[in-house]
Amino acid sequence: MGMRGLLAAAMLAVGLIATPAMAAKDQAVIGMVLEPPNLDPTGGAAAAIAEVVYANVFEGLTRIDEAGQVQPSLATEWKVSDDGLTYTFTLRRGTTFHDGTKFDSEAVKFSLDRARAADSTNPQKVFFEPIKSVDTPAADQVVITLSHPDGLFLFHLGQAAALIVAPNTAADNGTHPIGTGPFKFVEWVPGDHVTLERTDAYAGDKPKLNRLVFRFVADPAAASAAVMSGDIDAFPNMPAPETLDQFKADPRFAVEIGTTAGETVMAVNQRRKPFDDVKVRRALAMAIDRQALIDGAMFGYGIPIGSHFAPYDPAYKDLTGAYPYDPVEAKALLAEAGYPDGFKATLKLPPPGYARRGGEIIQAQLAEIGVQVELVPVEWAQWLEQVFKGFDYDMTIVSHTEALDIDIYARGKDKYYFGYDNPAFDQVIQQLNSTVDPEQRRALYQQAQQILSDDEAAVFLFQLAKTGVRNAKLLGMWKNSPIAANDMTKAYWAE
């Protein structure tokens, strides 16, 4: 081989070594439908916030794993008093926040006192209601005293709303989040992406990935195309379920169908007529063919529900038969309620496909019983402002992705957007809050589900499936989502 041939061979070898396909990948690009309104999980209700920062940027005293179980996190261990009122936590040593400040018991006290303060904007303030005091006998020890036993206290401490923040930077977490997690915030380009990078200062097990990019793609077709082209490495909740068969047939990709904690409901504003009438709510339920809705809006991915509880939970009670699809009976119920010719209503639809596609199907189904529905698409920020905070809506479709959140129906007619109020239900939730025994809790959960079904407190539709698509070589991601999270701390690229 001449000199020219040797040079060509050398250049070819260099080229082969440098190609992206041959290089070890140290980053992952994750697709998300919704862009978070901010990046502070202790100050916003949107699940998209937690899907970026939970476990990646921020940590809690406990954490929830893929199986929905409580695991240690910033607290390495804990002891609970016999009366269930005192929790003593031992904290992980050698931990710092991303700005270099030390994590200690004072940071925990600050975070919990801030979350439960009178002027708190925490989206799950109810989680912290049982706390009577937070004491710091040592830098690595926190003692939390409750006013009454709470069977979900450790579980709630592992939720996004209970993540620990730094006293000196908490106010700016909405735009520049600073936590103790293995990845630190780098940038947020609104409308496009959030970038995180691994921090070597992390005291726990180091993640294998060096860089995470969360890219926001609301359009289902664009999301599918971005994954197919390799621009996005994984879409944990693919918004185009109609494309899943295409990905299943391509060995470059892995498709994983899992479960979520997302009860998808058509909420109705019970402050307004005719939705304050249980006969009307039952009529709406009987006018909707849930399986047809799942087939049409989610291409068959989803499980019908009859109350606000996940079918995979041991305490689930199957109430899907309470209001079977029966347009004739639905019309009769409307007539009994004083609406023999139906009525007009608006249906506000946030961006997810289950809402936009589902709204069109429900509009057609309700038309069969004389209910004329005007579809009103809104962006996520509008939905939060108008519906969730402002109670300005007739009907809406949304998936509640908080785990074990049946208690939201006990938050009061004037405080929660449903406008639902039933003292009997509130009493069951109060019993649940003070009950630790698993069998007693199971019975109370089933009693609560029955009350919600009897009242048809919302029109219960289906449990949202987790339709994940990823590059087949990107491993270590969650198949199921017991909480809203894209935990990338164990993700890695196979050789």
CSV table of C-alpha atoms in Angstrom, one decimal:
chain,number,residue,atom,x,y,z
A,1,MET,CA,0.0,0.0,0.0
A,2,GLY,CA,1.4,3.4,-1.0
A,3,MET,CA,1.6,6.5,1.2
A,4,ARG,CA,-1.7,7.8,-0.2
A,5,GLY,CA,-3.4,4.5,0.7
A,6,LEU,CA,-2.0,4.6,4.2
A,7,LEU,CA,-3.3,8.1,4.7
A,8,ALA,CA,-6.7,7.1,3.4
A,9,ALA,CA,-6.8,4.1,5.7
A,10,ALA,CA,-5.7,6.3,8.7
A,11,MET,CA,-8.4,8.9,7.9
A,12,LEU,CA,-11.0,6.2,7.6
A,13,ALA,CA,-10.0,4.7,11.0
A,14,VAL,CA,-10.2,8.1,12.6
A,15,GLY,CA,-13.6,8.7,11.0
A,16,LEU,CA,-14.9,5.4,12.3
A,17,ILE,CA,-13.7,6.1,15.8
A,18,ALA,CA,-15.3,9.5,15.8
A,19,THR,CA,-18.7,8.6,14.5
A,20,PRO,CA,-21.6,9.1,17.0
A,21,ALA,CA,-22.7,5.5,16.5
A,22,MET,CA,-19.4,4.2,17.7
A,23,ALA,CA,-18.8,6.7,20.5
A,24,ALA,CA,-19.9,6.0,24.0
A,25,LYS,CA,-23.0,8.0,24.6
A,26,ASP,CA,-23.1,10.0,27.8
A,27,GLN,CA,-26.3,11.9,27.4
A,28,ALA,CA,-30.0,11.3,26.8
A,29,VAL,CA,-32.6,13.4,25.1
A,30,ILE,CA,-36.0,12.8,26.7
A,31,GLY,CA,-39.2,13.9,25.1
A,32,MET,CA,-42.1,15.5,27.0
A,33,VAL,CA,-45.5,16.7,25.7
A,34,LEU,CA,-46.0,19.5,28.3
A,35,GLU,CA,-43.5,22.1,29.2
A,36,PRO,CA,-43.5,22.9,32.9
A,37,PRO,CA,-44.8,26.3,33.9
A,38,ASN,CA,-41.9,26.6,36.3
A,39,LEU,CA,-39.3,24.3,37.8
A,40,ASP,CA,-40.2,24.5,41.5
A,41,PRO,CA,-42.0,21.3,42.5
A,42,THR,CA,-42.9,22.8,45.9
A,43,GLY,CA,-44.7,25.7,44.3
A,44,GLY,CA,-46.6,24.3,41.3
A,45,ALA,CA,-49.2,21.6,40.7
A,46,ALA,CA,-48.2,20.6,37.1
A,47,ALA,CA,-46.9,17.1,36.8
A,48,ALA,CA,-44.4,18.3,34.1
A,49,ILE,CA,-42.4,20.0,36.8
A,50,ALA,CA,-41.8,16.7,38.7
A,51,GLU,CA,-41.1,14.9,35.4
A,52,VAL,CA,-38.0,17.1,34.9
A,53,VAL,CA,-36.7,17.6,38.5
A,54,TYR,CA,-37.9,14.7,40.7
A,55,ALA,CA,-34.9,12.6,41.8
A,56,ASN,CA,-32.8,14.2,39.1
A,57,VAL,CA,-32.4,17.7,40.6
A,58,PHE,CA,-34.2,17.6,43.9
A,59,GLU,CA,-34.5,14.9,46.6
A,60,GLY,CA,-36.8,14.4,49.5
A,61,LEU,CA,-36.3,12.7,52.9
A,62,THR,CA,-37.8,9.6,51.2
A,63,ARG,CA,-38.2,8.7,47.6
A,64,ILE,CA,-40.8,6.6,45.7
A,65,ASP,CA,-39.4,3.8,43.5
A,66,GLU,CA,-40.9,2.4,40.3
A,67,ALA,CA,-42.9,-0.1,42.3
A,68,GLY,CA,-44.5,2.7,44.3
A,69,GLN,CA,-42.7,1.8,47.5
A,70,VAL,CA,-41.0,4.2,49.9
A,71,GLN,CA,-37.2,4.1,49.9
A,72,PRO,CA,-34.5,6.1,51.8
A,73,SER,CA,-33.1,9.2,50.1
A,74,LEU,CA,-31.8,12.3,52.0
A,75,ALA,CA,-32.9,10.3,55.1
A,76,THR,CA,-30.9,7.1,55.3
A,77,GLU,CA,-33.0,5.6,58.0
A,78,TRP,CA,-35.8,6.5,60.4
A,79,LYS,CA,-37.6,5.4,63.5
A,80,VAL,CA,-41.3,5.8,64.3
A,81,SER,CA,-42.7,5.9,67.8
A,82,ASP,CA,-45.2,3.3,68.9
A,83,ASP,CA,-48.0,5.9,68.9
A,84,GLY,CA,-47.2,6.9,65.3
A,85,LEU,CA,-46.6,10.5,66.2
A,86,THR,CA,-42.8,10.9,66.3
A,87,TYR,CA,-40.5,10.3,63.3
A,88,THR,CA,-36.8,10.5,63.9
A,89,PHE,CA,-34.8,10.7,60.7
A,90,THR,CA,-31.0,10.2,60.2
A,91,LEU,CA,-29.8,12.4,57.3
A,92,ARG,CA,-27.2,11.5,54.6
A,93,ARG,CA,-23.9,13.1,55.4
A,94,GLY,CA,-21.5,14.8,53.0
A,95,THR,CA,-24.4,16.2,51.0
A,96,THR,CA,-24.4,19.7,49.5
A,97,PHE,CA,-26.8,21.7,47.4
A,98,HIS,CA,-25.7,22.5,43.8
A,99,ASP,CA,-24.6,26.0,44.9
A,100,GLY,CA,-22.2,24.5,47.4
A,101,THR,CA,-24.1,25.2,50.5
A,102,LYS,CA,-24.4,22.4,53.0
A,103,PHE,CA,-27.5,20.2,53.3
A,104,ASP,CA,-28.4,19.6,57.0
A,105,SER,CA,-31.3,19.4,59.4
A,106,GLU,CA,-31.9,23.1,59.2
A,107,ALA,CA,-32.6,22.8,55.4
A,108,VAL,CA,-35.1,20.1,56.2
A,109,LYS,CA,-36.8,22.2,58.8
A,110,PHE,CA,-36.8,25.2,56.5
A,111,SER,CA,-38.4,23.2,53.7
A,112,LEU,CA,-41.1,21.6,55.7
A,113,ASP,CA,-42.0,24.8,57.7
A,114,ARG,CA,-42.1,26.7,54.4
A,115,ALA,CA,-44.4,24.1,52.9
A,116,ARG,CA,-46.9,24.2,55.8
A,117,ALA,CA,-46.8,27.9,56.4
A,118,ALA,CA,-50.0,29.9,56.3
A,119,ASP,CA,-48.9,31.7,53.2
A,120,SER,CA,-47.5,28.6,51.5
A,121,THR,CA,-48.1,28.1,47.8
A,122,ASN,CA,-47.3,24.4,48.0
A,123,PRO,CA,-49.7,22.5,45.7
A,124,GLN,CA,-50.0,19.7,48.3
A,125,LYS,CA,-50.2,21.7,51.5
A,126,VAL,CA,-52.5,19.0,52.9
A,127,PHE,CA,-49.5,16.6,53.0
A,128,PHE,CA,-48.0,18.7,55.8
A,129,GLU,CA,-51.1,19.4,57.8
A,130,PRO,CA,-50.4,16.6,60.4
A,131,ILE,CA,-47.0,18.2,61.3
A,132,LYS,CA,-47.0,19.7,64.8
A,133,SER,CA,-43.3,20.5,65.0
A,134,VAL,CA,-39.9,20.0,63.2
A,135,ASP,CA,-36.9,19.8,65.5
A,136,THR,CA,-33.2,19.7,64.7
A,137,PRO,CA,-31.3,18.1,67.7
A,138,ALA,CA,-28.2,17.6,65.4
A,139,ALA,CA,-27.0,18.5,62.0
A,140,ASP,CA,-27.7,15.0,60.7
A,141,GLN,CA,-31.0,14.4,62.7
A,142,VAL,CA,-34.5,15.7,62.3
A,143,VAL,CA,-37.4,14.9,64.6
A,144,ILE,CA,-40.9,15.5,63.2
A,145,THR,CA,-43.8,15.3,65.6
A,146,LEU,CA,-47.3,14.9,64.3
A,147,SER,CA,-50.6,16.0,65.8
A,148,HIS,CA,-52.2,12.8,64.7
A,149,PRO,CA,-51.1,9.5,63.1
A,150,ASP,CA,-50.8,9.6,59.3
A,151,GLY,CA,-50.6,6.3,57.5
A,152,LEU,CA,-49.2,8.0,54.3
A,153,PHE,CA,-46.7,10.3,56.0
A,154,LEU,CA,-43.6,8.6,54.7
A,155,PHE,CA,-45.2,8.2,51.3
A,156,HIS,CA,-46.1,11.9,51.1
A,157,LEU,CA,-42.5,12.9,52.1
A,158,GLY,CA,-41.4,11.1,49.0
A,159,GLN,CA,-43.6,13.2,46.7
A,160,ALA,CA,-42.5,16.1,44.6
A,161,ALA,CA,-44.2,18.7,46.8
A,162,ALA,CA,-42.0,17.6,49.7
A,163,LEU,CA,-38.6,17.8,48.0
A,164,ILE,CA,-36.0,19.6,50.1
A,165,VAL,CA,-34.9,23.1,49.0
A,166,ALA,CA,-32.1,25.4,50.1
A,167,PRO,CA,-33.1,28.3,52.3
A,168,ASN,CA,-31.0,30.9,50.4
A,169,THR,CA,-32.1,29.9,46.9
A,170,ALA,CA,-35.7,28.6,47.4
A,171,ALA,CA,-37.3,31.7,46.0
A,172,ASP,CA,-35.6,31.3,42.6
A,173,ASN,CA,-36.2,27.6,42.1
A,174,GLY,CA,-39.0,28.4,39.6
A,175,THR,CA,-36.4,29.5,37.0
A,176,HIS,CA,-33.1,28.2,38.4
A,177,PRO,CA,-33.7,25.1,40.5
A,178,ILE,CA,-31.0,24.2,43.0
A,179,GLY,CA,-31.3,20.9,44.8
A,180,THR,CA,-29.1,18.1,46.2
A,181,GLY,CA,-29.7,15.6,43.3
A,182,PRO,CA,-27.1,14.0,41.0
A,183,PHE,CA,-27.9,16.4,38.2
A,184,LYS,CA,-27.7,20.2,38.3
A,185,PHE,CA,-29.6,22.7,36.3
A,186,VAL,CA,-27.8,24.2,33.3
A,187,GLU,CA,-30.4,26.0,31.2
A,188,TRP,CA,-34.0,26.4,30.3
A,189,VAL,CA,-34.8,27.5,26.8
A,190,PRO,CA,-38.6,28.3,27.0
A,191,GLY,CA,-40.6,26.5,24.4
A,192,ASP,CA,-37.8,24.0,23.6
A,193,HIS,CA,-35.8,22.3,26.3
A,194,VAL,CA,-34.3,22.1,29.8
A,195,THR,CA,-30.7,20.8,30.2
A,196,LEU,CA,-29.2,19.1,33.3
A,197,GLU,CA,-25.7,18.0,33.9
A,198,ARG,CA,-24.2,15.4,36.3
A,199,THR,CA,-22.6,16.9,39.3
A,200,ASP,CA,-19.5,15.2,40.7
A,201,ALA,CA,-20.2,16.6,44.1
A,202,TYR,CA,-23.2,14.3,44.6
A,203,ALA,CA,-22.8,12.2,47.7
A,204,GLY,CA,-24.8,9.2,46.6
A,205,ASP,CA,-24.4,6.7,43.8
A,206,LYS,CA,-23.3,8.6,40.7
A,207,PRO,CA,-25.5,8.3,37.6
A,208,LYS,CA,-23.9,6.9,34.4
A,209,LEU,CA,-25.2,9.7,32.1
A,210,ASN,CA,-23.4,13.0,32.1
A,211,ARG,CA,-26.1,15.1,30.5
A,212,LEU,CA,-29.9,15.1,30.3
A,213,VAL,CA,-32.0,17.2,27.8
A,214,PHE,CA,-35.7,17.3,28.3
A,215,ARG,CA,-37.2,18.4,25.0
A,216,PHE,CA,-40.8,19.6,24.8
A,217,VAL,CA,-42.8,18.4,21.8
A,218,ALA,CA,-46.6,18.9,22.1
A,219,ASP,CA,-47.5,17.7,18.6
A,220,PRO,CA,-48.0,13.9,18.4
A,221,ALA,CA,-46.7,13.6,14.8
A,222,ALA,CA,-43.6,15.7,15.6
A,223,ALA,CA,-42.9,13.6,18.7
A,224,SER,CA,-43.1,10.4,16.8
A,225,ALA,CA,-40.9,11.7,14.0
A,226,ALA,CA,-38.3,13.0,16.5
A,227,VAL,CA,-38.0,9.6,18.1
A,228,MET,CA,-37.9,7.7,14.8
A,229,SER,CA,-35.1,10.0,13.5
A,230,GLY,CA,-33.1,9.7,16.7
A,231,ASP,CA,-33.4,13.4,17.7
A,232,ILE,CA,-35.1,12.2,20.8
A,233,ASP,CA,-33.8,9.1,22.6
A,234,ALA,CA,-36.9,8.3,24.6
A,235,PHE,CA,-40.5,9.5,25.0
A,236,PRO,CA,-41.6,8.0,28.4
A,237,ASN,CA,-45.2,9.1,27.6
A,238,MET,CA,-45.6,8.9,23.8
A,239,PRO,CA,-48.4,11.2,22.8
A,240,ALA,CA,-49.1,9.3,19.5
A,241,PRO,CA,-50.2,5.8,20.6
A,242,GLU,CA,-51.3,5.2,17.0
A,243,THR,CA,-47.6,4.9,16.1
A,244,LEU,CA,-46.7,2.3,18.8
A,245,ASP,CA,-47.1,-0.7,16.4
A,246,GLN,CA,-44.6,1.0,14.0
A,247,PHE,CA,-42.0,1.3,16.8
A,248,LYS,CA,-42.7,-2.3,18.0
A,249,ALA,CA,-41.8,-3.5,14.5
A,250,ASP,CA,-38.5,-1.7,14.5
A,251,PRO,CA,-35.7,-3.4,16.4
A,252,ARG,CA,-34.0,0.0,17.0
A,253,PHE,CA,-36.7,0.8,19.5
A,254,ALA,CA,-38.3,-0.7,22.7
A,255,VAL,CA,-41.9,-0.1,23.5
A,256,GLU,CA,-43.0,-0.6,27.1
A,257,ILE,CA,-46.6,-0.3,28.2
A,258,GLY,CA,-46.8,0.4,31.9
A,259,THR,CA,-49.2,1.8,34.4
A,260,THR,CA,-49.5,5.3,35.9
A,261,ALA,CA,-51.3,6.8,38.9
A,262,GLY,CA,-53.3,8.9,36.4
A,263,GLU,CA,-57.0,8.8,37.0
A,264,THR,CA,-58.5,10.4,33.9
A,265,VAL,CA,-61.8,12.1,34.6
A,266,MET,CA,-64.2,14.5,33.1
A,267,ALA,CA,-64.6,16.9,35.9
A,268,VAL,CA,-67.8,19.0,36.1
A,269,ASN,CA,-68.2,22.2,38.0
A,270,GLN,CA,-70.6,21.4,40.7
A,271,ARG,CA,-71.0,25.1,41.6
A,272,ARG,CA,-73.0,25.5,38.4
A,273,LYS,CA,-76.3,24.1,37.2
A,274,PRO,CA,-77.0,21.5,36.0
A,275,PHE,CA,-73.8,19.8,37.3
A,276,ASP,CA,-74.9,20.2,40.9
A,277,ASP,CA,-77.6,17.5,40.3
A,278,VAL,CA,-76.3,13.9,40.8
A,279,LYS,CA,-78.9,12.7,38.2
A,280,VAL,CA,-77.2,14.9,35.6
A,281,ARG,CA,-73.7,13.6,36.5
A,282,ARG,CA,-74.9,10.0,36.4
A,283,ALA,CA,-76.6,10.7,33.0
A,284,LEU,CA,-73.3,12.0,31.6
A,285,ALA,CA,-71.5,8.9,32.9
A,286,MET,CA,-74.0,6.6,31.2
A,287,ALA,CA,-73.8,8.5,27.9
A,288,ILE,CA,-70.0,7.9,27.6
A,289,ASP,CA,-68.8,4.6,26.2
A,290,ARG,CA,-65.5,4.3,28.1
A,291,GLN,CA,-64.0,1.5,26.0
A,292,ALA,CA,-64.9,3.3,22.8
A,293,LEU,CA,-63.2,6.4,24.3
A,294,ILE,CA,-60.1,4.4,25.2
A,295,ASP,CA,-60.0,2.8,21.7
A,296,GLY,CA,-60.5,6.1,19.9
A,297,ALA,CA,-58.5,8.5,22.0
A,298,MET,CA,-55.8,6.2,23.3
A,299,PHE,CA,-55.8,3.5,20.6
A,300,GLY,CA,-56.8,0.9,23.2
A,301,TYR,CA,-54.2,1.8,25.8
A,302,GLY,CA,-56.0,2.4,29.2
A,303,ILE,CA,-58.2,0.8,31.8
A,304,PRO,CA,-61.8,1.9,32.4
A,305,ILE,CA,-62.4,3.1,36.0
A,306,GLY,CA,-65.6,3.8,38.0
A,307,SER,CA,-64.0,5.8,40.8
A,308,HIS,CA,-60.9,7.7,41.6
A,309,PHE,CA,-58.5,4.9,42.3
A,310,ALA,CA,-55.8,3.0,40.4
A,311,PRO,CA,-56.7,-0.6,39.3
A,312,TYR,CA,-53.3,-1.9,40.2
A,313,ASP,CA,-53.6,-0.9,43.9
A,314,PRO,CA,-54.6,-3.7,46.3
A,315,ALA,CA,-57.4,-1.5,47.7
A,316,TYR,CA,-59.0,-1.0,44.3
A,317,LYS,CA,-62.8,-1.7,44.1
A,318,ASP,CA,-64.2,-2.3,40.6
A,319,LEU,CA,-67.1,0.1,40.2
A,320,THR,CA,-67.1,0.3,36.4
A,321,GLY,CA,-70.5,-1.4,36.3
A,322,ALA,CA,-72.2,1.3,38.3
A,323,TYR,CA,-73.1,3.4,35.3
A,324,PRO,CA,-72.9,1.2,32.2
A,325,TYR,CA,-73.1,2.8,28.7
A,326,ASP,CA,-76.8,3.3,28.1
A,327,PRO,CA,-77.8,6.5,26.2
A,328,VAL,CA,-81.5,5.6,26.6
A,329,GLU,CA,-81.3,5.5,30.4
A,330,ALA,CA,-79.0,8.6,30.3
A,331,LYS,CA,-81.7,10.6,28.5
A,332,ALA,CA,-84.3,9.4,31.0
A,333,LEU,CA,-82.2,10.6,33.9
A,334,LEU,CA,-81.8,14.0,32.2
A,335,ALA,CA,-85.6,14.2,31.9
A,336,GLU,CA,-86.0,13.3,35.5
A,337,ALA,CA,-83.6,16.1,36.4
A,338,GLY,CA,-85.6,18.6,34.3
A,339,TYR,CA,-83.6,18.6,31.1
A,340,PRO,CA,-85.6,16.5,28.7
A,341,ASP,CA,-84.1,18.3,25.7
A,342,GLY,CA,-80.5,18.3,27.1
A,343,PHE,CA,-78.5,21.4,27.7
A,344,LYS,CA,-75.5,23.3,26.4
A,345,ALA,CA,-72.1,23.3,28.0
A,346,THR,CA,-68.4,24.0,27.3
A,347,LEU,CA,-65.6,21.5,27.7
A,348,LYS,CA,-62.2,23.0,28.3
A,349,LEU,CA,-59.4,20.7,27.0
A,350,PRO,CA,-55.7,21.0,28.0
A,351,PRO,CA,-53.1,20.0,25.5
A,352,PRO,CA,-52.6,16.2,26.1
A,353,GLY,CA,-53.9,13.9,23.4
A,354,TYR,CA,-56.2,12.1,25.9
A,355,ALA,CA,-58.0,15.4,26.5
A,356,ARG,CA,-58.0,16.8,22.9
A,357,ARG,CA,-58.9,13.5,21.2
A,358,GLY,CA,-61.1,12.4,24.0
A,359,GLY,CA,-63.0,15.6,24.0
A,360,GLU,CA,-64.1,15.1,20.4
A,361,ILE,CA,-65.3,11.6,21.1
A,362,ILE,CA,-67.2,12.7,24.2
A,363,GLN,CA,-68.7,15.6,22.3
A,364,ALA,CA,-70.2,13.2,19.8
A,365,GLN,CA,-71.4,10.7,22.5
A,366,LEU,CA,-73.1,13.4,24.6
A,367,ALA,CA,-74.8,14.8,21.5
A,368,GLU,CA,-76.8,11.6,21.4
A,369,ILE,CA,-78.5,12.5,24.6
A,370,GLY,CA,-79.1,16.1,23.6
A,371,VAL,CA,-76.1,17.7,25.5
A,372,GLN,CA,-74.5,20.1,23.1
A,373,VAL,CA,-70.8,20.5,23.9
A,374,GLU,CA,-68.6,23.3,22.8
A,375,LEU,CA,-64.9,22.3,22.8
A,376,VAL,CA,-62.5,25.0,24.1
A,377,PRO,CA,-58.9,24.0,23.7
A,378,VAL,CA,-56.6,25.8,26.2
A,379,GLU,CA,-52.9,25.7,26.9
A,380,TRP,CA,-51.6,24.2,30.1
A,381,ALA,CA,-51.0,27.6,31.8
A,382,GLN,CA,-54.5,28.7,30.9
A,383,TRP,CA,-56.0,25.5,32.3
A,384,LEU,CA,-54.2,26.0,35.6
A,385,GLU,CA,-55.3,29.6,35.8
A,386,GLN,CA,-58.9,29.3,34.6
A,387,VAL,CA,-59.9,25.9,35.7
A,388,PHE,CA,-57.7,24.7,38.5
A,389,LYS,CA,-57.4,28.1,40.3
A,390,GLY,CA,-60.2,30.2,38.9
A,391,PHE,CA,-63.0,27.5,38.8
A,392,ASP,CA,-64.1,29.1,35.5
A,393,TYR,CA,-65.4,26.1,33.5
A,394,ASP,CA,-68.4,23.8,32.9
A,395,MET,CA,-66.6,20.6,32.2
A,396,THR,CA,-62.9,19.6,31.6
A,397,ILE,CA,-60.9,16.5,31.0
A,398,VAL,CA,-57.7,15.9,32.9
A,399,SER,CA,-55.6,13.1,34.3
A,400,HIS,CA,-54.8,13.4,38.0
A,401,THR,CA,-51.3,11.8,38.3
A,402,GLU,CA,-50.7,12.1,42.0
A,403,ALA,CA,-50.6,8.7,43.7
A,404,LEU,CA,-53.3,7.8,46.2
A,405,ASP,CA,-54.9,11.2,45.8
A,406,ILE,CA,-58.5,10.2,46.4
A,407,ASP,CA,-58.5,12.8,49.3
A,408,ILE,CA,-58.7,15.7,46.8
A,409,TYR,CA,-62.4,15.3,46.9
A,410,ALA,CA,-62.3,16.2,50.6
A,411,ARG,CA,-60.7,19.6,50.0
A,412,GLY,CA,-63.9,21.6,50.2
A,413,LYS,CA,-66.3,23.1,47.7
A,414,ASP,CA,-64.7,26.5,47.9
A,415,LYS,CA,-61.1,25.3,47.8
A,416,TYR,CA,-60.9,22.7,45.0
A,417,TYR,CA,-62.0,23.0,41.4
A,418,PHE,CA,-64.5,20.1,41.5
A,419,GLY,CA,-66.9,22.0,43.8
A,420,TYR,CA,-67.7,18.6,45.3
A,421,ASP,CA,-68.8,18.5,49.0
A,422,ASN,CA,-69.9,15.4,51.0
A,423,PRO,CA,-69.4,15.4,54.8
A,424,ALA,CA,-69.7,11.6,54.8
A,425,PHE,CA,-66.8,11.3,52.4
A,426,ASP,CA,-64.8,13.8,54.4
A,427,GLN,CA,-65.3,11.7,57.5
A,428,VAL,CA,-63.9,8.6,55.8
A,429,ILE,CA,-60.8,10.6,54.7
A,430,GLN,CA,-60.3,11.8,58.2
A,431,GLN,CA,-60.4,8.2,59.4
A,432,LEU,CA,-57.9,7.3,56.7
A,433,ASN,CA,-55.5,10.0,57.8
A,434,SER,CA,-55.4,8.7,61.3
A,435,THR,CA,-55.3,5.0,60.4
A,436,VAL,CA,-52.1,3.0,60.0
A,437,ASP,CA,-53.3,-0.6,59.9
A,438,PRO,CA,-53.2,-1.8,56.3
A,439,GLU,CA,-56.4,-3.8,56.4
A,440,GLN,CA,-58.4,-1.0,58.0
A,441,ARG,CA,-57.0,1.4,55.4
A,442,ARG,CA,-58.0,-0.9,52.6
A,443,ALA,CA,-61.6,-1.0,53.9
A,444,LEU,CA,-61.7,2.8,54.2
A,445,TYR,CA,-60.3,3.3,50.7
A,446,GLN,CA,-63.0,1.1,49.3
A,447,GLN,CA,-65.7,2.9,51.3
A,448,ALA,CA,-64.3,6.2,49.9
A,449,GLN,CA,-64.4,4.8,46.3
A,450,GLN,CA,-68.0,3.7,46.8
A,451,ILE,CA,-69.1,7.2,48.0
A,452,LEU,CA,-67.5,8.9,45.0
A,453,SER,CA,-69.2,6.4,42.7
A,454,ASP,CA,-72.6,6.9,44.3
A,455,ASP,CA,-72.2,10.7,43.9
A,456,GLU,CA,-70.4,10.4,40.6
A,457,ALA,CA,-68.3,13.2,42.0
A,458,ALA,CA,-66.6,13.4,38.6
A,459,VAL,CA,-67.3,11.4,35.4
A,460,PHE,CA,-64.6,8.7,35.9
A,461,LEU,CA,-63.2,7.6,32.5
A,462,PHE,CA,-60.0,5.6,32.5
A,463,GLN,CA,-56.6,5.0,34.1
A,464,LEU,CA,-53.9,6.5,32.0
A,465,ALA,CA,-51.4,4.0,30.5
A,466,LYS,CA,-47.7,4.7,30.3
A,467,THR,CA,-46.9,4.3,26.7
A,468,GLY,CA,-43.1,4.5,26.6
A,469,VAL,CA,-40.9,4.4,23.5
A,470,ARG,CA,-37.1,4.5,23.7
A,471,ASN,CA,-34.0,3.7,21.9
A,472,ALA,CA,-33.5,0.0,22.6
A,473,LYS,CA,-30.0,0.6,23.9
A,474,LEU,CA,-31.1,3.2,26.5
A,475,LEU,CA,-31.8,1.2,29.6
A,476,GLY,CA,-32.6,1.8,33.3
A,477,MET,CA,-35.7,3.9,32.8
A,478,TRP,CA,-39.0,3.4,34.5
A,479,LYS,CA,-41.6,1.2,32.8
A,480,ASN,CA,-44.4,2.2,35.3
A,481,SER,CA,-45.1,5.6,36.8
A,482,PRO,CA,-46.5,5.3,40.3
A,483,ILE,CA,-45.8,9.0,40.6
A,484,ALA,CA,-45.1,11.7,38.0
A,485,ALA,CA,-41.4,11.4,37.4
A,486,ASN,CA,-38.7,10.7,34.8
A,487,ASP,CA,-36.1,9.3,37.2
A,488,MET,CA,-32.9,9.1,35.1
A,489,THR,CA,-30.5,8.4,37.9
A,490,LYS,CA,-30.1,4.7,36.9
A,491,ALA,CA,-30.3,5.2,33.1
A,492,TYR,CA,-27.4,4.1,30.9
A,493,TRP,CA,-26.5,3.2,27.4
A,494,ALA,CA,-25.8,-0.5,26.7
A,495,GLU,CA,-22.6,-1.3,24.9
